[in-house]
Amino acid sequence: MNLNKTYDTEVTFNRRWKLLADSTAGLLICLFLYTGIDKLYHQSQFKDALQKSPVLSGYATLLAWSLPTSELFIALLLFMPQTRKYGFKASVVLLSAFTLYLSYMMVFAPKLPCMCAGLLESLSWRMHLALNVVLIVISILGLIACGKRSNDGTRAPPANQG
């Protein structure tokens, strides 16, 4: 058995998982930086939109600060390899909560207030829901990829059995 070939296969396998983890983290970092900064930059409009929500109006002031802060914190967690796993978990939680809220509002609210950032405003509510589901899947894939590779993306070579 060729041990070097086995080692090369393991390293290549780990590099693919690292690439997947890095790529998904990069995508989510861009998303959360963009939406978090946009919400803080347009703080009053975001708070007004939250106040128009029949479900969230009582929490508008708290959410107007905590949501963008959470998005920026998740981006920071995803940026650092040591905390990336927690960033993916937080991403799944935040995106799932928003997806559940959006689903509820689509069923029970006659008019939905728009709290979207910039480019996302042009999406229909159904498209936004589909995008969120895709982002949740991406977050889960990133979380799986973090668990499939070692900390530095490589493994020690196998011991020479001779």
mmCIF file of C-alpha atoms in Angstrom, residues 25-116:
data_model
loop_
_atom_site.group_PDB
_atom_site.id
_atom_site.type_symbol
_atom_site.label_atom_id
_atom_site.label_comp_id
_atom_site.label_asym_id
_atom_site.label_seq_id
_atom_site.Cartn_x
_atom_site.Cartn_y
_atom_site.Cartn_z
ATOM 1 C CA ALA A 25 -17.808 31.794 5.733
ATOM 2 C CA GLY A 26 -16.734 34.453 3.220
ATOM 3 C CA LEU A 27 -20.174 34.585 1.648
ATOM 4 C CA LEU A 28 -21.902 34.877 5.025
ATOM 5 C CA ILE A 29 -19.390 37.466 6.259
ATOM 6 C CA CYS A 30 -20.218 39.650 3.241
ATOM 7 C CA LEU A 31 -23.942 39.176 3.830
ATOM 8 C CA PHE A 32 -23.848 39.991 7.546
ATOM 9 C CA LEU A 33 -21.461 42.932 7.147
ATOM 10 C CA TYR A 34 -23.630 44.378 4.387
ATOM 11 C CA THR A 35 -26.949 43.959 6.201
ATOM 12 C CA GLY A 36 -25.596 44.907 9.638
ATOM 13 C CA ILE A 37 -23.874 48.076 8.448
ATOM 14 C CA ASP A 38 -26.875 49.048 6.304
ATOM 15 C CA LYS A 39 -29.257 48.668 9.260
ATOM 16 C CA LEU A 40 -27.021 50.795 11.473
ATOM 17 C CA TYR A 41 -26.540 53.400 8.752
ATOM 18 C CA HIS A 42 -30.315 53.601 8.175
ATOM 19 C CA GLN A 43 -31.150 53.144 11.857
ATOM 20 C CA SER A 44 -34.277 55.318 11.927
ATOM 21 C CA GLN A 45 -35.821 53.732 8.814
ATOM 22 C CA PHE A 46 -35.067 50.252 10.154
ATOM 23 C CA LYS A 47 -36.662 51.100 13.503
ATOM 24 C CA ASP A 48 -39.717 52.578 11.726
ATOM 25 C CA ALA A 49 -40.123 49.379 9.699
ATOM 26 C CA LEU A 50 -39.883 47.297 12.886
ATOM 27 C CA GLN A 51 -42.551 49.476 14.518
ATOM 28 C CA LYS A 52 -44.903 48.720 11.607
ATOM 29 C CA SER A 53 -44.617 45.000 12.245
ATOM 30 C CA PRO A 54 -47.602 43.649 14.197
ATOM 31 C CA VAL A 55 -45.348 41.079 15.864
ATOM 32 C CA LEU A 56 -42.192 43.103 16.559
ATOM 33 C CA SER A 57 -43.478 46.630 17.198
ATOM 34 C CA GLY A 58 -43.123 46.351 20.976
ATOM 35 C CA TYR A 59 -39.470 45.390 20.607
ATOM 36 C CA ALA A 60 -38.543 47.833 17.831
ATOM 37 C CA THR A 61 -36.023 49.882 19.813
ATOM 38 C CA LEU A 62 -34.254 46.816 21.188
ATOM 39 C CA LEU A 63 -34.224 45.011 17.828
ATOM 40 C CA ALA A 64 -33.091 48.101 15.910
ATOM 41 C CA TRP A 65 -29.784 47.858 17.779
ATOM 42 C CA SER A 66 -29.498 44.175 18.649
ATOM 43 C CA LEU A 67 -30.131 42.740 15.158
ATOM 44 C CA PRO A 68 -27.421 44.690 13.312
ATOM 45 C CA THR A 69 -25.042 44.234 16.247
ATOM 46 C CA SER A 70 -25.706 40.484 16.145
ATOM 47 C CA GLU A 71 -25.090 40.402 12.394
ATOM 48 C CA LEU A 72 -21.752 42.175 12.799
ATOM 49 C CA PHE A 73 -20.797 39.892 15.695
ATOM 50 C CA ILE A 74 -21.628 36.810 13.608
ATOM 51 C CA ALA A 75 -19.449 38.191 10.791
ATOM 52 C CA LEU A 76 -16.602 38.556 13.303
ATOM 53 C CA LEU A 77 -17.103 34.980 14.567
ATOM 54 C CA LEU A 78 -17.057 33.685 10.986
ATOM 55 C CA PHE A 79 -13.914 35.660 10.174
ATOM 56 C CA MET A 80 -11.771 34.036 12.863
ATOM 57 C CA PRO A 81 -11.011 30.337 12.243
ATOM 58 C CA GLN A 82 -11.042 29.613 15.993
ATOM 59 C CA THR A 83 -14.655 30.818 16.343
ATOM 60 C CA ARG A 84 -15.960 30.003 12.871
ATOM 61 C CA LYS A 85 -17.981 27.001 14.085
ATOM 62 C CA TYR A 86 -19.866 29.265 16.525
ATOM 63 C CA GLY A 87 -20.397 31.776 13.735
ATOM 64 C CA PHE A 88 -22.021 29.119 11.554
ATOM 65 C CA LYS A 89 -24.240 28.022 14.446
ATOM 66 C CA ALA A 90 -25.271 31.619 15.166
ATOM 67 C CA SER A 91 -25.905 32.141 11.459
ATOM 68 C CA VAL A 92 -28.251 29.141 11.344
ATOM 69 C CA VAL A 93 -30.118 30.419 14.420
ATOM 70 C CA LEU A 94 -30.487 34.013 13.177
ATOM 71 C CA LEU A 95 -31.450 33.043 9.625
ATOM 72 C CA SER A 96 -33.906 30.411 10.904
ATOM 73 C CA ALA A 97 -35.536 32.915 13.254
ATOM 74 C CA PHE A 98 -35.914 35.424 10.431
ATOM 75 C CA THR A 99 -37.247 32.730 8.094
ATOM 76 C CA LEU A 100 -39.855 31.679 10.671
ATOM 77 C CA TYR A 101 -40.845 35.322 11.226
ATOM 78 C CA LEU A 102 -41.081 35.914 7.488
ATOM 79 C CA SER A 103 -43.150 32.749 6.982
ATOM 80 C CA TYR A 104 -45.513 33.762 9.782
ATOM 81 C CA MET A 105 -45.904 37.264 8.368
ATOM 82 C CA MET A 106 -46.569 35.964 4.846
ATOM 83 C CA VAL A 107 -49.415 33.820 6.165
ATOM 84 C CA PHE A 108 -50.978 36.103 8.778
ATOM 85 C CA ALA A 109 -50.116 39.708 7.891
ATOM 86 C CA PRO A 110 -51.949 41.409 5.020
ATOM 87 C CA LYS A 111 -49.137 43.919 4.441
ATOM 88 C CA LEU A 112 -45.510 43.206 5.172
ATOM 89 C CA PRO A 113 -43.187 46.016 6.250
ATOM 90 C CA CYS A 114 -39.897 45.952 4.364
ATOM 91 C CA MET A 115 -36.778 45.864 6.537
ATOM 92 C CA CYS A 116 -34.451 44.701 3.791
#
